[in-house]
XYZ file of C-alpha atoms in Angstrom:
719
model
C -15.130 -15.798 -14.553
C -11.162 -16.884 -15.212
C -10.683 -13.589 -16.631
C -12.289 -10.786 -14.873
C -12.469 -12.595 -11.246
C -9.246 -14.430 -11.306
C -11.233 -17.451 -10.757
C -9.921 -20.810 -12.613
C -10.858 -23.796 -10.602
C -13.699 -25.135 -8.212
C -11.214 -24.453 -5.402
C -10.741 -20.616 -6.459
C -14.516 -20.394 -6.926
C -15.419 -22.062 -2.992
C -12.912 -19.456 -1.463
C -14.153 -16.727 -3.193
C -16.127 -15.870 -0.268
C -18.978 -13.219 -0.158
C -18.491 -9.986 1.006
C -21.310 -9.508 3.064
C -24.912 -10.866 3.344
C -28.506 -9.274 2.715
C -31.501 -10.071 4.769
C -34.538 -10.099 2.890
C -35.150 -6.237 1.847
C -31.944 -5.402 3.869
C -28.967 -5.295 1.726
C -27.884 -1.353 0.637
C -30.480 0.477 1.750
C -32.297 2.833 -0.817
C -31.681 5.750 1.377
C -27.589 4.948 1.398
C -26.926 4.373 -1.888
C -23.223 5.372 -2.874
C -22.578 7.135 -6.093
C -20.857 5.483 -8.747
C -20.358 2.172 -6.938
C -21.861 -1.173 -8.210
C -24.723 -1.957 -5.681
C -27.162 -4.927 -5.425
C -30.436 -3.883 -3.624
C -33.788 -5.792 -2.822
C -36.700 -4.091 -3.339
C -40.519 -3.756 -4.420
C -41.598 -2.426 -7.852
C -43.765 0.788 -7.013
C -44.846 1.516 -10.387
C -43.712 1.220 -13.865
C -44.331 3.521 -17.099
C -43.113 3.384 -20.580
C -42.551 6.887 -22.230
C -42.253 7.611 -25.648
C -40.126 10.346 -27.376
C -38.501 11.366 -30.585
C -41.997 11.262 -32.245
C -42.869 7.820 -30.555
C -39.766 6.115 -32.309
C -37.982 6.021 -28.848
C -39.056 3.979 -25.768
C -38.039 4.197 -22.537
C -39.191 2.185 -19.310
C -39.316 4.175 -16.019
C -39.679 1.799 -12.864
C -39.655 3.146 -9.267
C -38.729 0.793 -6.857
C -38.931 1.347 -2.592
C -37.670 -0.618 -0.118
C -39.244 1.418 2.952
C -36.272 3.791 3.139
C -36.279 5.264 -0.063
C -37.292 5.209 -3.478
C -35.277 4.499 -6.781
C -35.725 5.179 -10.245
C -34.817 2.250 -12.810
C -34.601 3.195 -16.566
C -34.633 0.962 -19.927
C -34.344 1.971 -23.209
C -34.905 0.792 -26.555
C -35.139 -2.964 -26.857
C -34.314 -3.349 -23.517
C -37.924 -2.234 -22.507
C -39.668 -5.348 -23.441
C -38.654 -8.011 -21.056
C -38.695 -5.859 -17.876
C -41.922 -4.369 -19.183
C -43.622 -7.831 -18.604
C -41.524 -9.076 -15.445
C -41.597 -5.609 -13.127
C -45.183 -5.165 -12.418
C -45.844 -3.195 -9.309
C -45.772 -5.398 -6.500
C -43.220 -7.666 -7.587
C -39.858 -8.078 -5.505
C -36.557 -8.602 -6.955
C -32.857 -8.214 -6.679
C -31.523 -5.132 -8.438
C -27.683 -4.569 -9.592
C -26.081 -2.055 -11.469
C -24.169 1.256 -10.795
C -25.608 4.234 -9.505
C -25.713 7.434 -11.313
C -27.418 10.602 -11.220
C -29.871 12.223 -13.995
C -32.104 15.283 -13.288
C -30.494 15.385 -9.996
C -32.293 12.173 -8.991
C -30.390 8.765 -8.395
C -30.951 5.901 -10.872
C -29.771 2.786 -12.315
C -29.715 2.222 -16.009
C -30.268 -0.890 -17.631
C -29.886 -3.098 -14.211
C -29.412 -6.551 -14.061
C -32.125 -7.940 -12.001
C -33.567 -11.285 -10.409
C -37.364 -11.796 -9.280
C -37.783 -13.266 -6.014
C -40.146 -15.784 -4.841
C -43.257 -15.123 -6.771
C -42.585 -17.937 -9.151
C -41.907 -20.585 -6.612
C -44.923 -20.601 -4.794
C -45.380 -19.875 -0.952
C -42.516 -22.162 0.411
C -40.018 -20.607 -1.795
C -41.163 -17.303 -0.471
C -41.254 -18.586 2.970
C -37.585 -19.951 2.456
C -36.573 -16.600 1.018
C -37.932 -14.813 4.247
C -35.479 -16.285 6.345
C -32.434 -16.789 4.040
C -29.844 -14.833 4.025
C -28.661 -13.576 0.681
C -24.430 -13.764 -0.077
C -23.403 -10.803 -2.187
C -20.047 -11.680 -3.772
C -17.579 -9.261 -4.486
C -18.531 -8.919 -8.319
C -17.823 -7.125 -11.366
C -19.758 -5.923 -14.435
C -19.184 -8.928 -16.376
C -20.171 -11.067 -13.622
C -22.807 -10.241 -11.051
C -23.104 -11.223 -7.744
C -25.999 -13.676 -8.065
C -24.424 -15.413 -11.063
C -21.540 -15.874 -8.789
C -24.018 -17.369 -6.581
C -25.600 -19.437 -9.208
C -21.981 -21.498 -10.017
C -20.958 -22.146 -6.198
C -24.697 -23.672 -6.144
C -23.996 -25.636 -8.901
C -20.740 -26.747 -7.360
C -22.452 -27.760 -3.755
C -25.219 -29.589 -4.923
C -28.529 -29.488 -3.340
C -29.040 -28.290 -0.158
C -28.329 -30.496 2.699
C -25.885 -32.751 0.401
C -23.105 -30.478 -0.016
C -20.583 -32.992 2.191
C -20.645 -35.153 -0.957
C -19.172 -32.099 -2.883
C -16.741 -30.874 -0.461
C -15.445 -34.482 0.577
C -11.978 -34.364 -1.313
C -10.853 -30.991 0.203
C -7.577 -30.533 1.731
C -7.694 -29.104 5.110
C -4.449 -27.399 5.889
C -5.241 -26.926 9.979
C -3.329 -29.636 12.059
C -6.294 -31.458 13.848
C -5.116 -30.984 17.301
C -5.031 -27.252 16.537
C -8.417 -27.173 15.018
C -9.862 -29.071 17.915
C -7.834 -27.155 20.547
C -9.103 -23.881 19.179
C -12.710 -25.246 18.965
C -12.593 -24.493 15.066
C -15.126 -25.642 12.626
C -14.104 -28.109 9.862
C -13.186 -26.954 6.596
C -16.701 -28.621 4.540
C -18.686 -27.136 7.254
C -16.954 -23.550 7.188
C -17.474 -23.585 3.291
C -20.982 -24.600 3.469
C -21.637 -21.956 6.193
C -20.139 -19.265 4.470
C -21.891 -19.814 1.024
C -25.334 -21.227 2.508
C -25.755 -19.820 5.974
C -28.646 -20.022 7.763
C -28.077 -17.706 10.715
C -25.433 -14.778 11.571
C -23.851 -17.381 13.797
C -22.945 -19.690 10.660
C -21.519 -16.699 9.150
C -19.453 -15.960 12.029
C -18.486 -19.750 12.502
C -17.077 -19.980 9.018
C -15.181 -16.926 9.375
C -13.553 -17.972 12.262
C -12.420 -20.651 10.804
C -11.469 -19.532 7.470
C -9.245 -16.524 9.188
C -7.209 -19.360 10.636
C -6.439 -21.074 7.706
C -5.084 -17.870 5.826
C -3.383 -16.642 8.943
C -1.725 -20.285 10.170
C -0.648 -20.972 6.427
C 0.979 -17.751 6.023
C 2.842 -17.669 9.318
C 4.226 -21.408 8.605
C 5.786 -19.780 5.402
C 7.456 -16.902 7.326
C 8.330 -19.307 10.407
C 9.872 -21.754 8.004
C 11.798 -18.408 6.481
C 13.026 -17.621 9.801
C 14.150 -20.830 10.766
C 16.055 -21.324 7.457
C 18.120 -18.004 8.146
C 18.610 -18.858 11.497
C 20.826 -21.589 10.306
C 22.802 -19.504 8.213
C 26.402 -18.827 9.376
C 27.672 -15.361 9.650
C 30.941 -13.587 10.669
C 30.171 -12.120 14.406
C 30.895 -8.188 13.946
C 31.746 -6.831 17.469
C 32.953 -3.023 17.434
C 36.473 -2.249 18.853
C 36.366 -0.444 22.222
C 38.631 2.357 20.957
C 38.118 2.333 17.031
C 36.480 4.186 14.557
C 32.570 4.007 16.227
C 34.093 5.452 19.567
C 35.719 8.183 17.657
C 32.766 9.091 15.777
C 30.570 9.235 18.792
C 33.198 11.364 20.812
C 32.722 13.939 17.904
C 29.095 13.863 17.778
C 27.669 17.509 18.434
C 24.555 16.198 20.129
C 23.253 13.326 22.022
C 21.364 10.402 20.617
C 17.932 10.057 21.624
C 16.708 7.305 24.389
C 15.260 5.456 21.209
C 18.152 5.903 19.179
C 20.309 4.212 22.067
C 17.830 1.433 22.585
C 17.722 0.310 18.826
C 21.702 0.478 18.479
C 21.960 -1.962 21.513
C 19.399 -4.112 19.599
C 21.352 -4.067 16.463
C 24.748 -4.340 18.039
C 23.508 -7.605 20.043
C 22.334 -8.860 16.646
C 25.497 -8.036 15.016
C 27.482 -9.853 17.516
C 25.813 -13.275 16.897
C 27.016 -16.243 14.406
C 23.693 -15.994 12.522
C 22.740 -13.273 9.926
C 20.603 -10.056 11.693
C 17.288 -9.614 10.005
C 16.150 -6.415 11.055
C 13.670 -3.813 10.004
C 13.845 -0.802 11.698
C 10.796 1.474 11.257
C 11.091 5.298 12.196
C 9.016 8.309 11.735
C 10.423 10.564 8.845
C 13.399 12.689 10.660
C 13.557 10.088 13.605
C 17.392 9.765 12.749
C 17.314 6.400 11.182
C 20.366 6.995 9.091
C 22.081 8.052 12.131
C 21.258 4.706 13.737
C 22.398 2.781 10.537
C 25.673 4.742 10.321
C 26.797 3.492 13.816
C 25.951 0.081 13.011
C 28.083 0.366 9.688
C 31.118 2.229 11.581
C 30.750 -0.943 14.018
C 31.246 -3.325 11.525
C 34.149 -1.607 9.623
C 35.574 -1.633 13.369
C 35.287 -5.109 13.293
C 37.002 -5.621 9.884
C 34.411 -5.701 7.619
C 32.628 -3.880 5.147
C 29.177 -1.973 4.874
C 26.968 -1.295 1.869
C 23.966 0.953 2.014
C 21.382 0.854 -0.944
C 19.183 3.529 -1.810
C 16.295 3.564 -4.307
C 17.281 6.720 -6.225
C 20.486 8.002 -7.421
C 19.154 11.353 -5.721
C 18.933 9.566 -2.382
C 22.465 7.944 -2.514
C 24.086 11.148 -3.499
C 22.160 12.850 -0.669
C 23.097 10.048 1.873
C 26.686 9.735 0.570
C 26.866 13.911 1.345
C 25.252 13.615 4.764
C 27.530 10.790 5.728
C 30.776 12.150 4.953
C 29.721 15.239 6.509
C 28.863 13.598 9.608
C 31.865 11.635 9.838
C 34.429 14.662 8.635
C 37.889 13.557 8.574
C 36.797 9.804 9.615
C 35.749 9.410 6.138
C 38.757 10.229 4.608
C 40.868 7.354 5.909
C 44.178 6.801 4.063
C 44.036 10.348 2.856
C 46.415 13.133 4.094
C 44.679 14.916 6.736
C 42.216 11.755 7.321
C 41.763 10.419 10.910
C 44.143 7.472 11.413
C 41.228 5.374 12.676
C 39.184 6.711 9.304
C 37.838 4.544 6.480
C 36.919 5.685 3.001
C 33.258 6.469 2.246
C 32.716 5.827 -1.495
C 29.492 6.479 -3.776
C 29.026 4.045 -6.535
C 26.195 5.039 -8.707
C 24.916 3.802 -12.872
C 25.618 7.488 -13.819
C 29.433 7.680 -12.789
C 31.882 8.692 -14.912
C 34.537 5.606 -15.759
C 37.622 6.778 -14.013
C 35.710 7.607 -10.647
C 33.938 4.174 -11.185
C 37.027 2.258 -11.708
C 38.544 3.824 -8.284
C 35.569 3.113 -6.441
C 35.637 -0.618 -7.550
C 39.142 -0.872 -6.744
C 38.739 0.835 -3.279
C 35.781 -2.208 -2.617
C 37.603 -5.163 -3.638
C 41.149 -4.163 -1.731
C 38.927 -3.123 1.303
C 40.342 0.211 1.058
C 36.981 1.409 1.329
C 34.953 0.314 4.376
C 31.319 1.915 3.561
C 29.995 2.213 -0.074
C 26.479 3.773 -0.768
C 24.765 3.359 -4.169
C 21.749 2.396 -6.043
C 21.160 -1.000 -7.348
C 24.232 -0.551 -9.543
C 25.972 -2.007 -6.224
C 24.486 -5.471 -7.148
C 26.218 -5.640 -10.745
C 28.481 -8.625 -11.243
C 31.387 -6.693 -11.556
C 31.493 -5.217 -8.006
C 33.296 -7.311 -5.786
C 33.763 -6.855 -1.852
C 36.850 -7.476 0.257
C 34.688 -8.680 3.029
C 30.908 -7.332 3.203
C 29.410 -7.767 6.843
C 26.511 -5.508 6.479
C 23.525 -4.546 4.143
C 21.511 -1.498 4.978
C 18.680 -1.377 2.471
C 16.783 2.528 2.600
C 12.894 2.101 1.950
C 12.348 -1.450 1.323
C 9.318 -1.232 -0.264
C 10.766 0.553 -3.338
C 13.254 -2.247 -3.485
C 13.220 -5.366 -5.306
C 13.499 -8.451 -3.307
C 15.595 -10.199 -5.692
C 17.901 -7.048 -5.661
C 18.465 -7.661 -2.262
C 19.407 -11.146 -2.370
C 21.765 -10.466 -5.324
C 23.763 -8.021 -2.666
C 23.509 -10.611 0.082
C 25.469 -13.122 -2.208
C 28.147 -10.644 -2.355
C 29.537 -11.762 0.691
C 31.676 -14.724 1.705
C 29.074 -15.693 4.342
C 25.752 -14.020 4.133
C 26.104 -10.389 5.181
C 24.062 -8.995 8.246
C 20.946 -6.865 6.864
C 18.876 -3.875 8.141
C 16.219 -2.659 6.300
C 15.012 0.726 6.926
C 11.257 2.394 6.200
C 9.960 5.311 7.157
C 6.504 4.125 6.335
C 4.992 3.125 9.728
C 3.863 -0.184 9.671
C 1.297 -1.538 12.235
C 2.411 -4.293 14.212
C 0.184 -7.110 12.881
C 1.042 -5.805 9.211
C 4.980 -6.247 10.171
C 4.023 -9.375 11.374
C 2.428 -10.372 8.129
C 4.472 -8.951 5.448
C 8.123 -8.729 6.908
C 7.527 -11.582 9.285
C 10.855 -13.100 8.761
C 12.504 -9.842 9.746
C 12.856 -8.831 13.875
C 11.409 -5.339 14.356
C 12.748 -1.970 16.006
C 10.694 1.021 16.063
C 12.029 4.620 16.508
C 9.176 6.847 18.076
C 10.505 9.841 19.295
C 11.887 12.678 17.002
C 15.220 14.078 17.931
C 15.589 17.393 19.823
C 15.203 20.858 17.568
C 12.758 19.215 15.003
C 9.691 21.531 14.686
C 6.161 20.468 14.126
C 4.564 20.572 10.655
C 1.034 21.815 10.453
C -0.916 20.665 7.351
C -4.239 21.942 6.110
C -6.471 21.266 3.280
C -6.767 23.461 0.235
C -10.464 23.270 -1.664
C -9.324 24.827 -4.865
C -12.486 24.438 -6.438
C -14.837 25.064 -3.642
C -12.845 28.057 -2.433
C -10.324 29.353 -4.957
C -9.171 32.183 -2.752
C -7.631 29.549 -0.494
C -5.342 28.574 -3.425
C -4.248 32.029 -3.833
C -3.664 32.432 -0.366
C -1.666 29.260 -0.445
C 0.889 30.989 -3.171
C 0.818 33.722 -0.613
C 2.211 31.930 2.245
C 4.936 30.528 -0.245
C 5.957 34.040 -1.061
C 6.001 34.956 2.783
C 7.917 32.041 3.498
C 10.546 32.559 0.957
C 10.518 36.539 2.119
C 11.474 35.478 5.535
C 14.389 33.550 3.894
C 13.050 29.910 3.630
C 12.350 28.064 0.820
C 9.452 25.813 -0.393
C 8.548 22.695 -2.438
C 5.560 22.331 -4.703
C 4.566 18.631 -5.537
C 3.042 17.256 -8.897
C 1.662 13.832 -9.407
C 2.902 13.827 -13.054
C 6.182 15.027 -15.272
C 4.244 16.675 -18.261
C 4.062 16.130 -21.954
C 2.815 12.043 -21.480
C -1.032 12.725 -21.904
C -2.644 10.296 -24.534
C -6.257 11.120 -24.926
C -7.075 14.606 -23.359
C -9.964 15.208 -25.884
C -11.480 11.765 -24.968
C -11.153 12.553 -21.698
C -12.634 15.587 -21.675
C -15.465 14.248 -23.701
C -16.353 11.427 -20.991
C -16.127 14.211 -18.346
C -19.706 15.763 -19.675
C -22.787 14.583 -17.484
C -20.276 13.255 -14.668
C -20.261 13.798 -11.028
C -17.978 16.451 -9.767
C -15.521 13.932 -8.241
C -15.584 12.000 -11.424
C -14.711 15.240 -13.135
C -11.482 15.769 -10.814
C -10.875 11.959 -11.338
C -11.174 12.045 -15.423
C -9.016 15.505 -15.747
C -5.503 14.623 -16.335
C -3.036 15.056 -13.011
C -1.051 18.190 -12.837
C 2.379 18.190 -14.285
C 5.496 19.550 -13.133
C 6.248 21.189 -16.043
C 2.986 23.163 -16.557
C 2.859 24.028 -13.029
C 5.932 25.462 -12.977
C 5.358 27.626 -16.050
C 2.025 28.918 -14.495
C 3.955 29.779 -11.134
C 6.639 31.739 -12.871
C 4.323 33.391 -14.887
C 1.856 34.061 -11.963
C 1.690 33.901 -8.361
C 5.158 33.253 -8.136
C 6.685 35.338 -10.554
C 10.243 36.973 -9.721
C 11.078 33.642 -7.501
C 13.680 31.729 -8.298
C 11.822 28.464 -9.463
C 13.249 25.130 -10.591
C 12.032 21.918 -11.914
C 13.178 18.363 -10.894
C 11.806 15.085 -12.004
C 12.723 11.537 -12.859
C 13.428 12.033 -16.883
C 16.000 14.647 -16.060
C 19.805 13.510 -16.240
C 21.301 12.308 -13.218
C 23.641 14.932 -13.344
C 21.409 17.760 -14.025
C 18.937 16.237 -11.110
C 22.056 16.567 -8.751
C 22.905 19.796 -9.778
C 18.992 21.254 -9.162
C 19.289 19.750 -5.683
C 22.390 20.687 -4.756
C 21.773 24.190 -5.625
C 18.356 24.156 -3.576
C 20.176 22.704 -0.880
C 22.648 25.674 -0.894
C 19.744 27.958 -1.179
C 20.088 29.414 -4.909
C 16.487 28.563 -5.517
C 13.403 29.380 -3.769
C 10.706 27.016 -5.182
C 11.367 23.368 -6.287
C 8.487 22.117 -8.198
C 8.816 18.326 -8.143
C 7.361 14.972 -8.549
C 7.616 12.360 -5.771
C 11.602 12.224 -6.206
C 11.890 14.263 -3.356
C 9.659 11.871 -1.335
C 12.127 9.785 0.209
C 15.383 10.908 2.183
C 15.680 14.666 0.715
C 16.974 17.015 3.470
C 17.170 20.651 3.081
C 16.558 21.975 6.664
C 15.730 25.624 5.298
C 12.720 24.295 3.174
C 9.596 25.352 5.535
C 6.587 24.947 3.106
C 5.161 22.328 0.515
C 2.258 22.622 -1.522
C 1.258 19.132 -2.915
C -1.263 19.598 -6.014
C -3.958 16.897 -6.655
C -3.417 15.552 -3.247
C -5.789 13.142 -3.673
C -3.888 11.505 -6.416
C -1.260 10.317 -3.547
C -1.759 7.912 -1.374
C -1.907 8.479 2.625
C 1.304 7.014 3.236
C 2.843 8.758 0.698
C 1.292 12.415 1.617
C 2.757 11.595 5.051
C 6.089 10.857 3.440
C 6.463 14.112 1.456
C 5.354 15.936 4.396
C 8.056 14.910 6.452
C 10.557 16.789 3.826
C 9.695 20.277 5.680
C 10.171 21.446 9.184
C 13.469 19.617 9.312
C 15.369 22.605 10.543
C 14.295 25.051 13.797
C 11.481 26.580 11.770
C 8.039 25.421 11.726
C 6.949 23.409 8.744
C 3.686 23.962 6.909
C 2.183 21.266 4.381
C -0.894 22.502 2.060
C -2.708 19.672 0.439
C -4.817 21.399 -2.560
C -7.385 19.185 -4.005
C -10.382 19.759 -6.327
C -12.512 17.184 -4.828
C -15.897 18.077 -3.279
C -16.629 18.166 0.094
C -18.074 14.880 1.737
C -16.263 12.971 -1.190
C -13.961 10.058 0.398
C -10.702 11.432 -1.135
C -11.481 14.836 1.222
C -11.773 12.606 4.318
C -8.831 11.046 3.619
C -6.987 14.253 3.172
C -8.608 15.368 6.416
C -7.171 12.517 8.096
C -3.657 13.573 6.783
C -4.153 16.892 8.053
C -5.715 15.941 11.337
C -2.666 14.130 12.579
C 1.114 13.684 12.535
C 1.191 10.266 13.879
C 2.148 7.823 11.008
C 1.136 4.566 12.793
C -2.257 6.272 12.980
C -2.589 7.340 9.161
C -0.932 3.389 8.278
C -3.867 2.292 9.734
C -6.393 4.887 7.824
C -4.362 3.654 4.827
C -5.160 0.024 5.286
C -8.772 0.443 6.247
C -9.524 2.283 3.001
C -7.556 -0.096 0.705
C -8.026 -3.573 0.843
C -5.168 -5.031 2.840
C -4.756 -7.251 -0.528
C -2.386 -4.342 -1.313
C -0.214 -4.615 1.247
C 0.383 -8.463 0.967
C 0.009 -8.635 -2.837
C 0.698 -6.035 -5.750
C 2.644 -3.509 -3.340
C 4.956 -6.110 -2.072
C 4.997 -8.867 -4.835
C 3.260 -8.260 -7.796
C 1.182 -11.373 -6.954
C -2.734 -11.002 -6.314
C -3.412 -11.319 -2.781
C -4.135 -14.444 -0.803
C -6.151 -12.864 1.920
C -9.863 -12.998 1.615
C -11.305 -13.162 5.197
C -8.195 -12.211 7.162
C -8.397 -8.577 8.146
C -4.894 -7.491 8.733
C -5.705 -4.660 11.178
C -8.650 -5.879 12.918
C -7.213 -9.850 13.185
C -4.555 -9.124 15.545
C -5.221 -11.567 18.043
C -5.838 -14.473 15.129
C -2.290 -13.246 13.833
C -0.676 -13.437 16.832
C -1.714 -16.640 17.887
C -1.087 -18.208 14.586
C 2.500 -16.764 14.569
C 2.857 -18.909 18.140
C 1.062 -22.038 16.898
C 3.199 -21.873 13.323
C 6.345 -21.485 15.222
C 5.771 -24.297 17.447
C 4.967 -26.924 14.355
C 8.029 -25.687 12.589
C 10.290 -26.058 15.489
C 8.718 -29.494 16.249
C 8.685 -30.579 12.374
C 10.601 -28.360 10.213
C 9.708 -30.258 6.830
C 6.219 -30.546 7.881
C 6.461 -34.263 7.100
C 3.604 -35.063 9.555
C 1.152 -32.530 7.845
C 1.063 -33.258 4.253
C -2.205 -31.112 4.032
C -0.328 -28.358 5.274
C 2.548 -28.762 2.742
C -0.536 -28.669 0.044
C -1.612 -25.310 1.129
C 1.677 -24.075 1.321
C 2.612 -24.868 -1.986
C -0.786 -23.307 -3.294
C -0.031 -20.249 -1.131
C 3.723 -19.942 -2.360
C 3.194 -20.201 -6.051
C 6.639 -19.682 -7.679
C 6.435 -15.810 -7.513
C 4.958 -15.626 -3.780
C 8.085 -18.158 -2.839
C 10.484 -15.956 -4.301
C 8.745 -13.069 -2.296
C 9.067 -14.680 0.702
C 12.307 -16.416 0.336
C 14.040 -12.814 0.180
C 12.114 -11.385 3.030
């Protein structure tokens, strides 16, 4: 249990809540069984027969079960036939669990685990069973749902005496909060979630347990915000006629309403004596870089320095290019021909030559350079700043929390922090994951940006659609535009293709598409240059190339010397080539919803309309196709992030994706429980304001320590 479900203590087990409950004969209806999923069904045996094969040497037991909505075949082979043959007589009711597969076009469970119900325990047991809600636990192959239930029963003891077993529990909710909100006690909630008598029991238990999760997490974040607010910082107010004013005067366009509003929020934060902690969310192409650049110029005006951290070298070089272009002679402070209010903008990456690097380091320590753009090379000990006032982090979710902290410590006092992300984050998720950051949202596109049309290309069902996709690429290139082709993999790194193809026999089509190794840049580029895109200028770009080679390809693509760029997701964040109008994403089902949305944002950045083609081999009606359909149907990133979250467990949002620790959320659904999260945030803020050390709340402290095991504490610490 410890290994497979990560349950190590009695507490872990009690907090491993049932995923849902079955009433007698309810559970998964036989008519709705999903393929390839682990299911539990309650049904009655209709008939059972033993067949022999191999001249009588082999035996197969076939059992047909029914629940009124449909029928299902169970099969047992060899020695596994004896026990079920005696136990599964026609008329027997039982719970069956296993993975649904297809054989001869019929759904079946092969060698399911089962537990007969009722008969052996007499009429009372059957009666009790008739009204009982059966908890179904998140299970795995090694540990079926009812084995978990047996373990829980052992811990809780006999029915009606659970209070004894649950007496020593630590209850994190303050008594006044619990009573004020009319919530159940913790022992009562745990008893009702594991042994509910009615649906109302389940609802009451869930309401209480959601509050535990939301409240403890929000207390952790509230303490974080409070600690940050105590830190001193140097207020940075731009000079009225300095660098920022000069920059604004030379802008060839006016800022959008959103850009102006968000800039005001940022400048208000920068003017205070505590460090700004702000999350800037904006759709791909909403002009976040412009807002960040104006903040950096404002800080330089006030005598400080600003650092911008990008997740990859390609992106750092690109930011450096676009920022120096936007600033013109203002980026040449101290050089001949530079503007007098100008400053130096330097690039610092791991692959720079020694001389250039030495010069960049010198410009930083003397204060000659007001703005530095780089990768995590910026964080190395050798890098010293004259007076670091603002750190801008691009695409925080790709950036380690420890790295941000290391950069913060470069300032004489903690610098202000602006985190930018193009992944739209619903409000409640922002409150939960980025709960220690204030949030600003840029939600309108600058004028001149074109809409992007997206279509799903079902390569397997309709191969002529794929042929048409390559024709569209040729048409765009003929019209003077450029194209991206994105693949999930680089190439030449497959392990056991043979094994994979063996395993792919007798699988469902969805399975086969899954088993096939994802398409690789190197192979796809070769096929395209020999086939549908022959005589076009096709180049590859991926993460294993040398930085100089990558930058060279990117530069040539930006300059229009390459027609089609076949790349991995290296291009996902921030690559800006306004002339690129079409993107073909191969094996699109292998990417997440947010990632597809990010990738798509690379086209339609100029005046010509963008086109994104999502190529997949997944069959119609599969969840993967539904997901791609959703991406094609809307350009609203917030809507897509909701879909993304509903399809993944929120655990991904709070756990692995952010900190590498397993999620602490078990009943709280970040999207659905908006009210609980918002209310818990208010309560938590009030509790922390009144008692920052939580001296009066020893149980809450214990629960916090459990939530914030070391890794998680660090994750929340560094925001």
